[in-house]
Amino acid sequence: MPTYAYACKDCDHAFDIVQSFSDSSLTECPECKGALRKKFNSVGVVFKGSGFYRTDSRDAKGSTVSAAPASPAAPAAPAAAPATAAAAS
């Protein structure tokens, strides 16, 4: 069961309590009977290691899209045309 932190809006009394997920939030301060607010903290989860990135589950050779053949062919043709025109003049 998770531990929740509460703070009183009136008397600033702060406390932690273990509650089930199905339990409703507390609304009354045990000290002064004032209104409570639930405090939220940062989550203590850090994803380290392999398996958490998009590329971790893919094969380098298993890609269906190949950009390598199209890329060298396109620059080679324009580069060759100006060279032959310069050589002809």
C-alpha positions as a LaTeX table, in Angstrom:
\begin{tabular}{lrrr}
\hline
Residue & $x$ (\AA) & $y$ (\AA) & $z$ (\AA) \\
\hline
Met1 & 0.00 & 0.00 & 0.00 \\
Pro2 & 1.28 & 3.48 & $-0.82$ \\
Thr3 & 2.15 & 6.19 & 1.67 \\
Tyr4 & 0.51 & 9.59 & 1.12 \\
Ala5 & 1.65 & 12.92 & 2.55 \\
Tyr6 & $-0.92$ & 15.45 & 3.77 \\
Ala7 & $-0.61$ & 19.01 & 5.09 \\
Cys8 & $-3.22$ & 21.14 & 6.83 \\
Lys9 & $-4.12$ & 24.41 & 5.11 \\
Asp10 & $-4.95$ & 26.07 & 8.44 \\
Cys11 & $-2.36$ & 24.94 & 11.03 \\
Asp12 & 0.41 & 23.63 & 8.67 \\
His13 & 0.40 & 20.24 & 10.44 \\
Ala14 & 2.04 & 17.71 & 8.09 \\
Phe15 & 1.89 & 13.93 & 8.31 \\
Asp16 & 2.16 & 10.75 & 6.25 \\
Ile17 & $-0.40$ & 7.95 & 6.19 \\
Val18 & $-0.53$ & 4.53 & 4.54 \\
Gln19 & $-3.72$ & 4.14 & 2.52 \\
Ser20 & $-5.05$ & 1.68 & $-0.01$ \\
Phe21 & $-5.69$ & 2.81 & $-3.59$ \\
Ser22 & $-9.40$ & 2.31 & $-3.02$ \\
Asp23 & $-9.48$ & 4.51 & 0.13 \\
Ser24 & $-10.76$ & 8.04 & $-0.30$ \\
Ser25 & $-8.49$ & 11.01 & 0.42 \\
Leu26 & $-8.51$ & 12.53 & 3.89 \\
Thr27 & $-10.20$ & 15.93 & 4.13 \\
Glu28 & $-10.02$ & 16.86 & 7.83 \\
Cys29 & $-6.90$ & 17.62 & 9.89 \\
Pro30 & $-6.56$ & 15.39 & 12.99 \\
Glu31 & $-5.07$ & 18.33 & 14.97 \\
Cys32 & $-7.34$ & 21.31 & 14.29 \\
Lys33 & $-10.14$ & 19.81 & 12.13 \\
Gly34 & $-9.11$ & 22.18 & 9.29 \\
Ala35 & $-8.96$ & 21.39 & 5.57 \\
Leu36 & $-6.22$ & 19.06 & 4.33 \\
Arg37 & $-4.36$ & 19.04 & 1.05 \\
Lys38 & $-2.49$ & 16.11 & $-0.43$ \\
Lys39 & 1.19 & 16.79 & $-1.09$ \\
Phe40 & 2.76 & 15.42 & $-4.25$ \\
Asn41 & 6.44 & 14.61 & $-4.60$ \\
Ser42 & 8.56 & 13.67 & $-7.60$ \\
Val43 & 8.46 & 10.04 & $-8.64$ \\
Gly44 & 11.54 & 8.03 & $-7.77$ \\
Val45 & 11.74 & 6.02 & $-10.99$ \\
Val46 & 14.83 & 6.15 & $-13.18$ \\
Phe47 & 15.07 & 4.15 & $-16.41$ \\
Lys48 & 18.66 & 2.97 & $-16.86$ \\
Gly49 & 20.20 & 0.28 & $-18.98$ \\
Ser50 & 19.22 & $-1.23$ & $-22.30$ \\
Gly51 & 15.69 & $-1.79$ & $-23.48$ \\
Phe52 & 14.25 & 1.66 & $-22.83$ \\
Tyr53 & 15.03 & 3.31 & $-26.15$ \\
Arg54 & 13.33 & 2.91 & $-29.52$ \\
Thr55 & 16.48 & 1.56 & $-31.14$ \\
Asp56 & 17.17 & $-1.06$ & $-28.45$ \\
Ser57 & 14.55 & $-3.49$ & $-29.72$ \\
Arg58 & 15.51 & $-3.35$ & $-33.38$ \\
Asp59 & 18.07 & $-5.19$ & $-35.45$ \\
Ala60 & 20.57 & $-3.07$ & $-37.34$ \\
Lys61 & 20.27 & $-5.41$ & $-40.33$ \\
Gly62 & 16.50 & $-5.95$ & $-40.03$ \\
Ser63 & 15.48 & $-2.48$ & $-41.24$ \\
Thr64 & 13.12 & $-2.53$ & $-44.21$ \\
Val65 & 13.84 & 1.05 & $-45.27$ \\
Ser66 & 17.26 & 1.59 & $-46.76$ \\
Ala67 & 18.40 & 5.17 & $-47.39$ \\
Ala68 & 21.98 & 4.24 & $-48.31$ \\
Pro69 & 21.52 & 3.31 & $-52.03$ \\
Ala70 & 19.40 & 6.38 & $-52.84$ \\
Ser71 & 21.70 & 8.84 & $-51.12$ \\
Pro72 & 25.01 & 8.18 & $-53.02$ \\
Ala73 & 23.29 & 7.89 & $-56.43$ \\
Ala74 & 21.65 & 11.33 & $-56.23$ \\
Pro75 & 24.81 & 13.36 & $-55.41$ \\
Ala76 & 26.95 & 11.42 & $-57.92$ \\
Ala77 & 24.88 & 12.39 & $-60.96$ \\
Pro78 & 24.84 & 16.20 & $-60.38$ \\
Ala79 & 28.53 & 16.22 & $-59.48$ \\
Ala80 & 29.45 & 14.37 & $-62.70$ \\
Ala81 & 27.43 & 16.67 & $-65.00$ \\
Pro82 & 29.21 & 19.94 & $-64.09$ \\
Ala83 & 32.61 & 18.23 & $-64.29$ \\
Thr84 & 32.01 & 17.05 & $-67.87$ \\
Ala85 & 30.70 & 20.46 & $-68.91$ \\
Ala86 & 33.79 & 22.13 & $-67.47$ \\
Ala87 & 36.10 & 19.62 & $-69.18$ \\
Ala88 & 34.38 & 20.11 & $-72.56$ \\
Ser89 & 34.93 & 23.86 & $-72.61$ \\
\hline
\end{tabular}
